[in-house]
PDB file of C-alpha atoms in Angstrom:
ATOM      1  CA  UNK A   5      35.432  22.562  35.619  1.00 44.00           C
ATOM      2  CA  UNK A   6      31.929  23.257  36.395  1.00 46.00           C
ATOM      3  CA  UNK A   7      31.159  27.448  35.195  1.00 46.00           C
ATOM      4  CA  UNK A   8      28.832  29.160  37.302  1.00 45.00           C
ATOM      5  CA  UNK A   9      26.553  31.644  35.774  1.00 46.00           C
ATOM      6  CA  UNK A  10      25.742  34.572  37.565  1.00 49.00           C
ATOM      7  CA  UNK A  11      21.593  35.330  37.604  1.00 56.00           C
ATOM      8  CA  UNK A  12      20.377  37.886  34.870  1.00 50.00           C
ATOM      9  CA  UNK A  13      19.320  40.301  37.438  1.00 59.00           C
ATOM     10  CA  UNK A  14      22.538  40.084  38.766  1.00 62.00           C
ATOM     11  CA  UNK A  15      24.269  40.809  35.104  1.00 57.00           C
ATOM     12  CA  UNK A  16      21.834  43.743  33.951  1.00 56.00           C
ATOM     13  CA  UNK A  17      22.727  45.255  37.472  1.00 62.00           C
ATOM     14  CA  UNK A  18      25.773  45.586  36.539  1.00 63.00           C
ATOM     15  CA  UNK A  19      25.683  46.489  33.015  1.00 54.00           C
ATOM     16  CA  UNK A  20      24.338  49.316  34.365  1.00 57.00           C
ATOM     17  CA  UNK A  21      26.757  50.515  36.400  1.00 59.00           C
ATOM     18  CA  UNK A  22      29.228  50.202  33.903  1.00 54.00           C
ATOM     19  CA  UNK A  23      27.026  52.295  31.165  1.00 55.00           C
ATOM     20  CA  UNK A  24      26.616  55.009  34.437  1.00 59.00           C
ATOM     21  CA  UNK A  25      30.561  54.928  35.007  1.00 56.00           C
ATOM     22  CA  UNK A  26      31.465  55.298  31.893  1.00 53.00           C
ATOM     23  CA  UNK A  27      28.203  58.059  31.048  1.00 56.00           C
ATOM     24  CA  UNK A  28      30.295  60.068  34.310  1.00 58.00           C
ATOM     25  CA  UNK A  29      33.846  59.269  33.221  1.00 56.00           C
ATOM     26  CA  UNK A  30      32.526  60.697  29.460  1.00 57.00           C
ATOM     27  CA  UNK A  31      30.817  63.940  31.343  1.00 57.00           C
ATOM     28  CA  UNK A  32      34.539  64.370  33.177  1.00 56.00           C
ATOM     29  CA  UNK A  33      36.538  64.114  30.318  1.00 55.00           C
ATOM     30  CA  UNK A  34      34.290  66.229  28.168  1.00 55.00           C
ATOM     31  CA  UNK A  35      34.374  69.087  30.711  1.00 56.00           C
ATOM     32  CA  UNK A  36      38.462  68.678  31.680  1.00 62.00           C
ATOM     33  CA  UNK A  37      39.643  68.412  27.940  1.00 64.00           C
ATOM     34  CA  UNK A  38      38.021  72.033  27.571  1.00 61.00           C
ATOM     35  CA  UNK A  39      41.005  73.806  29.493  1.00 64.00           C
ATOM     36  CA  UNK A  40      43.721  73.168  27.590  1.00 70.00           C
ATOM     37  CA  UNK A  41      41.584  73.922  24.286  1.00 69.00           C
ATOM     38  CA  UNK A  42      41.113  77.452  25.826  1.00 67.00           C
ATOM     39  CA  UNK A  43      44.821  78.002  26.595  1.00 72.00           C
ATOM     40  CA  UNK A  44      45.595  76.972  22.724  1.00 76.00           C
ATOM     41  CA  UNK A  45      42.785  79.250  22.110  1.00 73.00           C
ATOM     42  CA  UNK A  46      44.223  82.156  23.962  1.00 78.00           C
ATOM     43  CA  UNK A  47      47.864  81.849  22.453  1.00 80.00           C
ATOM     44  CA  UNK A  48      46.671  81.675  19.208  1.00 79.00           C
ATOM     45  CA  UNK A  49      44.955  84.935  19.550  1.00 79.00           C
ATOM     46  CA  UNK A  50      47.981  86.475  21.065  1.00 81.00           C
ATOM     47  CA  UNK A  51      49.825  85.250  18.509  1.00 81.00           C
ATOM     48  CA  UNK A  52      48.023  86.882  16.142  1.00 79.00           C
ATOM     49  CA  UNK A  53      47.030  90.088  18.178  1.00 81.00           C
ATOM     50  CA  UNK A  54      51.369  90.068  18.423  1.00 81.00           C
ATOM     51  CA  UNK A  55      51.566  90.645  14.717  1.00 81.00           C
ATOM     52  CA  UNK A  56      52.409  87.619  12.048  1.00 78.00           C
ATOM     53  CA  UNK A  57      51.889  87.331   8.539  1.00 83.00           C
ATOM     54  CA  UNK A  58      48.837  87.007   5.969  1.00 82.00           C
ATOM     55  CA  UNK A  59      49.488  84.003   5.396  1.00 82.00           C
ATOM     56  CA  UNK A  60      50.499  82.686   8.940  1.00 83.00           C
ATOM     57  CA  UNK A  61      47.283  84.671  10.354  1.00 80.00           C
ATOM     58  CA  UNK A  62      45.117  82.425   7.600  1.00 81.00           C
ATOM     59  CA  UNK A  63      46.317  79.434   9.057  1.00 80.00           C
ATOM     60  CA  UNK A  64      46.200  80.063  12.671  1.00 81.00           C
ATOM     61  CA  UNK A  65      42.065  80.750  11.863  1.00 79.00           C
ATOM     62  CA  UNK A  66      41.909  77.529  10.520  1.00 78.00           C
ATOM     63  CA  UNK A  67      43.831  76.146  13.606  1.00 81.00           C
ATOM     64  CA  UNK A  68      41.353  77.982  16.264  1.00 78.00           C
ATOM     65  CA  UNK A  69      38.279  77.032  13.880  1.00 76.00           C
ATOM     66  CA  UNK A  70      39.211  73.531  14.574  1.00 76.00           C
ATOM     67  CA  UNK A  71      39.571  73.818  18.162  1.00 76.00           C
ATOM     68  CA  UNK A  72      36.304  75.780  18.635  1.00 71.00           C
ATOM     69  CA  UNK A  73      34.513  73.059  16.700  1.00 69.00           C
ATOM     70  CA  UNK A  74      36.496  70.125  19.009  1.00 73.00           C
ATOM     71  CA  UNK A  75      35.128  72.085  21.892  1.00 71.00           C
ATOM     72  CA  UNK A  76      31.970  71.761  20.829  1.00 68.00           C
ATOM     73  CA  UNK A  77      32.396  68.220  19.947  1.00 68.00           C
ATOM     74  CA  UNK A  78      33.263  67.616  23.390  1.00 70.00           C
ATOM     75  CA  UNK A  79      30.437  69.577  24.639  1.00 67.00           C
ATOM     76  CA  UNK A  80      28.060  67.093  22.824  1.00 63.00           C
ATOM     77  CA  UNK A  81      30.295  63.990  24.156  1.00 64.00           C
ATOM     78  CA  UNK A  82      29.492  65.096  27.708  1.00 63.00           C
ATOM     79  CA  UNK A  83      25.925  66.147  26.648  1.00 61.00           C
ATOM     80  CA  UNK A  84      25.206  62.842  25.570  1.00 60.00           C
ATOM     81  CA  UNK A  85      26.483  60.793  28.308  1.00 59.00           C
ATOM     82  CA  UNK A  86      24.042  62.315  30.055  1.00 56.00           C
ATOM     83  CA  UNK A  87      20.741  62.258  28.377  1.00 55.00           C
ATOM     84  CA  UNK A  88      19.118  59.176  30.379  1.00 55.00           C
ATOM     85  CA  UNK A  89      19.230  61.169  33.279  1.00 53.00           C
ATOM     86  CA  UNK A  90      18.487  64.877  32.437  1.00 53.00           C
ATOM     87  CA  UNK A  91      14.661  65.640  31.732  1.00 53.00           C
ATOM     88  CA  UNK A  92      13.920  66.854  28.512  1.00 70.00           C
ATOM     89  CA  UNK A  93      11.443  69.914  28.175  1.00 82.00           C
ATOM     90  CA  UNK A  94      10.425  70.810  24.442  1.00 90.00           C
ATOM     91  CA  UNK A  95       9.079  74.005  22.956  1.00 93.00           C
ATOM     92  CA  UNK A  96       8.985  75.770  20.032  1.00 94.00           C
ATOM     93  CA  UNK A  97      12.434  75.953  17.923  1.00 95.00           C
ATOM     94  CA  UNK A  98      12.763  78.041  14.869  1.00 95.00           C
ATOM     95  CA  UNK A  99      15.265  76.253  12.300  1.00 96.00           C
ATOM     96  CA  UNK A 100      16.423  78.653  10.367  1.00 95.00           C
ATOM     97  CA  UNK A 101      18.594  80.074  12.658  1.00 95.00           C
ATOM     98  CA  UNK A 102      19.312  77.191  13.882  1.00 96.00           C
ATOM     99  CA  UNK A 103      20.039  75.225  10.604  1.00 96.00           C
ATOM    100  CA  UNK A 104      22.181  78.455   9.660  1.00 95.00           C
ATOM    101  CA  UNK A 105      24.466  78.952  12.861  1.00 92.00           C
ATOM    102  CA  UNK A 106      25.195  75.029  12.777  1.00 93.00           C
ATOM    103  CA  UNK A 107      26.550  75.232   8.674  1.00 93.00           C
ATOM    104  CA  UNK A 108      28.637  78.283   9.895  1.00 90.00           C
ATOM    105  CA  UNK A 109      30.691  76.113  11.950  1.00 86.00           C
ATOM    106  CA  UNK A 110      31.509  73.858   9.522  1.00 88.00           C
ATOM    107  CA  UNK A 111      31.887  75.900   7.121  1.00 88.00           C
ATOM    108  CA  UNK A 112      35.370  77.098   7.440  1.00 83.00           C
ATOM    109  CA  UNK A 113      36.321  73.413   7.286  1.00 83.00           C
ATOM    110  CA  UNK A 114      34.264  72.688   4.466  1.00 90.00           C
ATOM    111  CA  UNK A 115      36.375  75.338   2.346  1.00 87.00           C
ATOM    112  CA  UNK A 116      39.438  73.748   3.799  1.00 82.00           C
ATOM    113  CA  UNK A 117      38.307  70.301   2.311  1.00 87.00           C
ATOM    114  CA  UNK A 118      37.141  71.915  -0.917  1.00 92.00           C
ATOM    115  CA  UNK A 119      33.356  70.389  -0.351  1.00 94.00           C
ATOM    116  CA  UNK A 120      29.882  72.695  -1.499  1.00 95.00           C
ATOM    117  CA  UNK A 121      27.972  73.267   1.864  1.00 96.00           C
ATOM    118  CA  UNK A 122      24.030  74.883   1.219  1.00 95.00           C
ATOM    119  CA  UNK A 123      21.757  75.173   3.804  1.00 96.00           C
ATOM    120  CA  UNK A 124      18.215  75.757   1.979  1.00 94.00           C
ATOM    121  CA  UNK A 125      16.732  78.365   3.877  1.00 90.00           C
ATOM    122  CA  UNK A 126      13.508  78.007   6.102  1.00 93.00           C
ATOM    123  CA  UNK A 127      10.874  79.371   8.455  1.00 93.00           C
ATOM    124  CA  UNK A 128       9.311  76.566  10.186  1.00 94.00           C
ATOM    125  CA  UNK A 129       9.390  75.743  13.768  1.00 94.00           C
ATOM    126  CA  UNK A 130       9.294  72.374  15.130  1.00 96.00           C
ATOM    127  CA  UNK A 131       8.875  70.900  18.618  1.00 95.00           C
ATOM    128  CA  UNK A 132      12.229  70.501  20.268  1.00 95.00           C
ATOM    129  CA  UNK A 133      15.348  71.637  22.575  1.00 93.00           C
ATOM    130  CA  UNK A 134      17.469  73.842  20.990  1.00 93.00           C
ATOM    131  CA  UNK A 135      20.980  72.825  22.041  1.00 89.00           C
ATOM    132  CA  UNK A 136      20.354  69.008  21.925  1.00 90.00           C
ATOM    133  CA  UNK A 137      18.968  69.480  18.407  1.00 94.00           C
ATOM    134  CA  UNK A 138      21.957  71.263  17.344  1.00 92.00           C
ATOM    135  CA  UNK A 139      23.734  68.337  18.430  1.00 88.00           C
ATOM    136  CA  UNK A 140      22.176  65.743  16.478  1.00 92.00           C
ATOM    137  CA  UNK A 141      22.429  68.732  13.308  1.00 95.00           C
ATOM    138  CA  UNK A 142      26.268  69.165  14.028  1.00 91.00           C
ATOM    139  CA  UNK A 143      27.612  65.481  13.870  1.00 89.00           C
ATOM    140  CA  UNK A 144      25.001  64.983  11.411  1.00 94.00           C
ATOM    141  CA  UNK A 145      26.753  67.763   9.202  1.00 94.00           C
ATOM    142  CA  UNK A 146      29.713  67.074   9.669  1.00 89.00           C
ATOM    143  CA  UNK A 147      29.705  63.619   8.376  1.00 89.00           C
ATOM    144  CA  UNK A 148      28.427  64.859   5.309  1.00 93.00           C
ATOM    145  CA  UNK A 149      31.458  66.639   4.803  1.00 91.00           C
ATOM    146  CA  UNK A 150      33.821  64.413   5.884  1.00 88.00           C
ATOM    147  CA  UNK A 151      32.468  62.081   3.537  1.00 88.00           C
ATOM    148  CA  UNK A 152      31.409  64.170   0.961  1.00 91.00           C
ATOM    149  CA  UNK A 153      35.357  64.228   0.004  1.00 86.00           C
ATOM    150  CA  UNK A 154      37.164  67.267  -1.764  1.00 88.00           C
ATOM    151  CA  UNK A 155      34.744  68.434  -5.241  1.00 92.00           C
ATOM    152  CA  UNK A 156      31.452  67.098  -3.063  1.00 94.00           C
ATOM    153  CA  UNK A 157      28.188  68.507  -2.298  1.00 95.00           C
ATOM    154  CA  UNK A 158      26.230  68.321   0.834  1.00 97.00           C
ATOM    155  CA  UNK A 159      22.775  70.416   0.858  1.00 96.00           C
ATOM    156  CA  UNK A 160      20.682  70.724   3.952  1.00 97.00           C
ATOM    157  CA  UNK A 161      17.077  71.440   4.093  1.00 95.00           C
ATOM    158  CA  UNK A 162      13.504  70.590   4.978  1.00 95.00           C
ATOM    159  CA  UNK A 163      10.316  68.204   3.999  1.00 93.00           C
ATOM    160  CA  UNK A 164       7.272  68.042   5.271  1.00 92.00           C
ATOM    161  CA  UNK A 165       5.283  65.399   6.276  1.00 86.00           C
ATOM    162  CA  UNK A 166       2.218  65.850   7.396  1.00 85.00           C
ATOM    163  CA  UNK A 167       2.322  67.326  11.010  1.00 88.00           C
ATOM    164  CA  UNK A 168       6.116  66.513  10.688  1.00 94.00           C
ATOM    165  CA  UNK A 169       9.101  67.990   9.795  1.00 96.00           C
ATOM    166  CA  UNK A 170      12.220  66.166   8.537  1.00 96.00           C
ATOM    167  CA  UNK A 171      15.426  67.673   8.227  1.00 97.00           C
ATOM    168  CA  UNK A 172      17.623  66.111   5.747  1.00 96.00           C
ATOM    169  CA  UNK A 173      21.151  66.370   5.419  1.00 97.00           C
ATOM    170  CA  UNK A 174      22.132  65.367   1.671  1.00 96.00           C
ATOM    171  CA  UNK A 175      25.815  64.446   0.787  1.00 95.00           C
ATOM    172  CA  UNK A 176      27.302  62.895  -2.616  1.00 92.00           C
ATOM    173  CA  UNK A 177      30.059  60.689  -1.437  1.00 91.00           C
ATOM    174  CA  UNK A 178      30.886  57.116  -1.628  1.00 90.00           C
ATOM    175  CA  UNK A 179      27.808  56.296   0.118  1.00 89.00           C
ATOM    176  CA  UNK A 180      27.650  53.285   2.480  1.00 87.00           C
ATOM    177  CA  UNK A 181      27.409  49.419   1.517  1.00 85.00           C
ATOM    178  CA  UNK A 182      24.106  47.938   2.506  1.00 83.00           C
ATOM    179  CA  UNK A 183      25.844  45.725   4.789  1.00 80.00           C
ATOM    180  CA  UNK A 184      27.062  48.257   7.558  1.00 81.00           C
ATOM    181  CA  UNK A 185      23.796  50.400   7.467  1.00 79.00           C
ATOM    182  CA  UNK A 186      22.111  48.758  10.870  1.00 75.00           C
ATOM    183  CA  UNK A 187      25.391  49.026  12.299  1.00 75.00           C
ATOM    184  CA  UNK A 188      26.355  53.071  11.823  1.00 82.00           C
ATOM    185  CA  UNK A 189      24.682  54.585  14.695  1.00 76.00           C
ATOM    186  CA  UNK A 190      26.380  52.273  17.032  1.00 72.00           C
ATOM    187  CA  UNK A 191      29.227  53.727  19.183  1.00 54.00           C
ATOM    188  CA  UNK A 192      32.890  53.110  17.235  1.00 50.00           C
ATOM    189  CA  UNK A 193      31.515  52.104  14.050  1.00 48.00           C
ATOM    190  CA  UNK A 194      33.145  54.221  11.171  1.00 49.00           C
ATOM    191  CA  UNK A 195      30.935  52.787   8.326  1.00 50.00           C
ATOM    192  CA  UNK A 196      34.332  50.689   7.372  1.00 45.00           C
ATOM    193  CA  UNK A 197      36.634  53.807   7.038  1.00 46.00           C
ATOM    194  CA  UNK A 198      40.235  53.139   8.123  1.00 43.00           C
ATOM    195  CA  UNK A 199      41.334  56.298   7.172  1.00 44.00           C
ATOM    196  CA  UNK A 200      41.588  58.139  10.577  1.00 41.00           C
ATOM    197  CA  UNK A 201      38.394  60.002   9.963  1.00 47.00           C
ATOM    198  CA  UNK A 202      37.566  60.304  13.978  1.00 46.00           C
ATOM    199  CA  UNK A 203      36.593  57.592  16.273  1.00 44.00           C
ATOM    200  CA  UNK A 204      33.028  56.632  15.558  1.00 53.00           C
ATOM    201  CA  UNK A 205      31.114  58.428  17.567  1.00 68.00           C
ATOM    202  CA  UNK A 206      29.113  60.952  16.272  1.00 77.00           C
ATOM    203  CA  UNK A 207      26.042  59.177  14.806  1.00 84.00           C
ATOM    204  CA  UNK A 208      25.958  57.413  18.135  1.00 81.00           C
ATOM    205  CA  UNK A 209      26.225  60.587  20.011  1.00 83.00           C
ATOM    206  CA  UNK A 210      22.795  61.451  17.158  1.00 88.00           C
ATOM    207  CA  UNK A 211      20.935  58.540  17.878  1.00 88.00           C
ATOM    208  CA  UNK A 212      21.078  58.835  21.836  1.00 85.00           C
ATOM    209  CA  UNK A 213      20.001  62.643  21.620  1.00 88.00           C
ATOM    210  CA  UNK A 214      17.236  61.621  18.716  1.00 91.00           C
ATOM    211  CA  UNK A 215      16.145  58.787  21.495  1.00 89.00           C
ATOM    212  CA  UNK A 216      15.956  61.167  24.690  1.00 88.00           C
ATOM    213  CA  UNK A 217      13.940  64.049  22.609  1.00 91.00           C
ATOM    214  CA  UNK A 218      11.614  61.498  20.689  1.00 92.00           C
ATOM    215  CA  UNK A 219      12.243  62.159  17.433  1.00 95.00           C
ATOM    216  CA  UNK A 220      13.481  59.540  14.404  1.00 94.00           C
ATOM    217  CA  UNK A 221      16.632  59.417  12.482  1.00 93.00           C
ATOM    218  CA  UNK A 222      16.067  57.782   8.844  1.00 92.00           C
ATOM    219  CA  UNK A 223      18.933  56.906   7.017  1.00 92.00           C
ATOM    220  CA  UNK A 224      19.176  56.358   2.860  1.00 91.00           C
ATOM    221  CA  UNK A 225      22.477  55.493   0.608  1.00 91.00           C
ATOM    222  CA  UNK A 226      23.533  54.032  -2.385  1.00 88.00           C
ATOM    223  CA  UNK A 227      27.047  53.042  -3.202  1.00 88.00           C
ATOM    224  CA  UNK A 228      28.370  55.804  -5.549  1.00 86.00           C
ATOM    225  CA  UNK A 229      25.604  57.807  -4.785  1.00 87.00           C
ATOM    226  CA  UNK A 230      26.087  59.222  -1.470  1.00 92.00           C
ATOM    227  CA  UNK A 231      23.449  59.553   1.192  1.00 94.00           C
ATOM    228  CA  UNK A 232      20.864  60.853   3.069  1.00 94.00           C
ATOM    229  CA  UNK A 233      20.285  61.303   6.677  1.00 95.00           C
ATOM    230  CA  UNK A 234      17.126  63.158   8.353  1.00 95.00           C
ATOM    231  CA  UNK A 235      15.884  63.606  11.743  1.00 96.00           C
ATOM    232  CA  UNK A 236      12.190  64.058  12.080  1.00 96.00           C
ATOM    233  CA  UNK A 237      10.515  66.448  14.044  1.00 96.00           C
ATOM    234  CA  UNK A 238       6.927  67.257  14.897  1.00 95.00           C
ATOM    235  CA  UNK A 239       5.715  70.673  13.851  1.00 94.00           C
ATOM    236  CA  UNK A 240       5.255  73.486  16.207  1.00 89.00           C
ATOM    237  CA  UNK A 241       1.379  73.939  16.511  1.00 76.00           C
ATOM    238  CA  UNK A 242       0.381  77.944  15.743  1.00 58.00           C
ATOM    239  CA  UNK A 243       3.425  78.553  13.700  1.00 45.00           C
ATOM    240  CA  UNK A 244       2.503  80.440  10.607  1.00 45.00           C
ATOM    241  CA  UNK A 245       5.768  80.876   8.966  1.00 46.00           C
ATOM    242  CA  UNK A 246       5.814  78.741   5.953  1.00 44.00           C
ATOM    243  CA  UNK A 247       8.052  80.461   3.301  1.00 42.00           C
ATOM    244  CA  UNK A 248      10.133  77.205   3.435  1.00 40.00           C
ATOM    245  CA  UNK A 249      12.885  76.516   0.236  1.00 39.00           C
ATOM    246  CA  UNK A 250      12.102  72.761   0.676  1.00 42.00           C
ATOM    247  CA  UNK A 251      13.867  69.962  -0.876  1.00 52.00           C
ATOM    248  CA  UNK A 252      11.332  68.943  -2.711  1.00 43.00           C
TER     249      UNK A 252
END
């Protein structure tokens, strides 16, 4: 049987309408999936405005901790779906707040997990958007500390380069084999986990954002050892604040 193949035009046509379905289907489903977090939001704080133990009250925080961070990871799902087709407009972003509010939100689950979380504090600014850099910072956290394991460290905090800035998100895990590091920022890789630990899709979700602002995501780890990850930035031009507590 004689196979017919169809012209490349033809093919990259339609690869591209299947990376726009599925960038609309992801922009849906992050937007839908926020209702019923809300409702589990809003009966956990009845529940706990009705009156329930110490204990039980401790718990339920941890419960609507997690759902405030899954709505947030859902947020960035349907951010990044998007990011080929929204213009990007930078300006001047100030990282210490930034860096700061992002560690609060893991936070609570990083005591949960029993790992170290230190954000070394800073007052540069770098060139940037805001929200879609607190995207790339949140997944880029949280990895840390998923992999950082219970007794583990993970330290964030600043270099600079030059006119650059990178921000560098330490952890001391188990590190990644040198075989699947050219592989991790693609979309379902898990670095060879087969523990559970989510689907694969948060450096992915880091490297599209990194791509649509034009900055660079490095990547360093050692088996044993854990690893480094750092997005950099360029500098904000006329920003004078420089009492940084750098890495190094």
């Amino acid at each position: 049987m004689m196979m017919v193949t169809p012209p490349v035009g033809d093919a990259l046509l339609r690869a591209d309408a299947a990376r726009s379905a599925m960038a609309r289907l992801l922009a849906v489903a992050g937007h839908d999936l926020k209702q019923p977090l809300q409702v589990a939001l809003m009966a956990i704080e009845r529940a706990v405005s009705d009156g329930v133990g110490p204990r039980a009250a401790i718990r339920l925080g941890q419960a609507s901790d997690a759902l405030v961070r899954l709505g947030r990871d859902l947020d960035d799902l349907a951010r990044s779906s998007q990011v080929d087709n929204a213009p990007t407009s930078l300006g001047p972003v100030l990282l210490g707040p930034l860096l700061a509010k992002v560690a609060a939100e893991w936070q609570p689950y990083a005591e949960v997990v029993g790992v170290q979380l230190q954000v070394r504090s800073t007052g540069l600014r770098v060139e940037s958007e805001a929200a879609m850099l607190a995207t790339i910072l949140r997944n880029l956290i949280g990895n840390a500390v998923k992999y950082a394991g219970r007794g583990g460290r993970v330290i964030v905090g600043c270099r600079r380069r030059g006119g650059r800035i990178t921000i560098e998100v330490h952890d001391d895990g188990p590190g990644i084999p040198p075989g699947r590091l050219s592989g991790i920022f693609e979309a379902f890789d898990r670095a060879g986990r087969r523990d559970g630990a989510g689907l694969g899709l948060g450096l992915h979700i880091v490297r599209q954002t990194a791509q649509a602002l034009g900055h660079s995501i490095g990547v360093q780890s050692r088996c044993g050892r854990g690893s480094i990850f750092g997005v950099t930035v360029d500098r904000s031009t006329g920003a004078a604040l420089d009492n940084i507590s750098a890495l190094g």
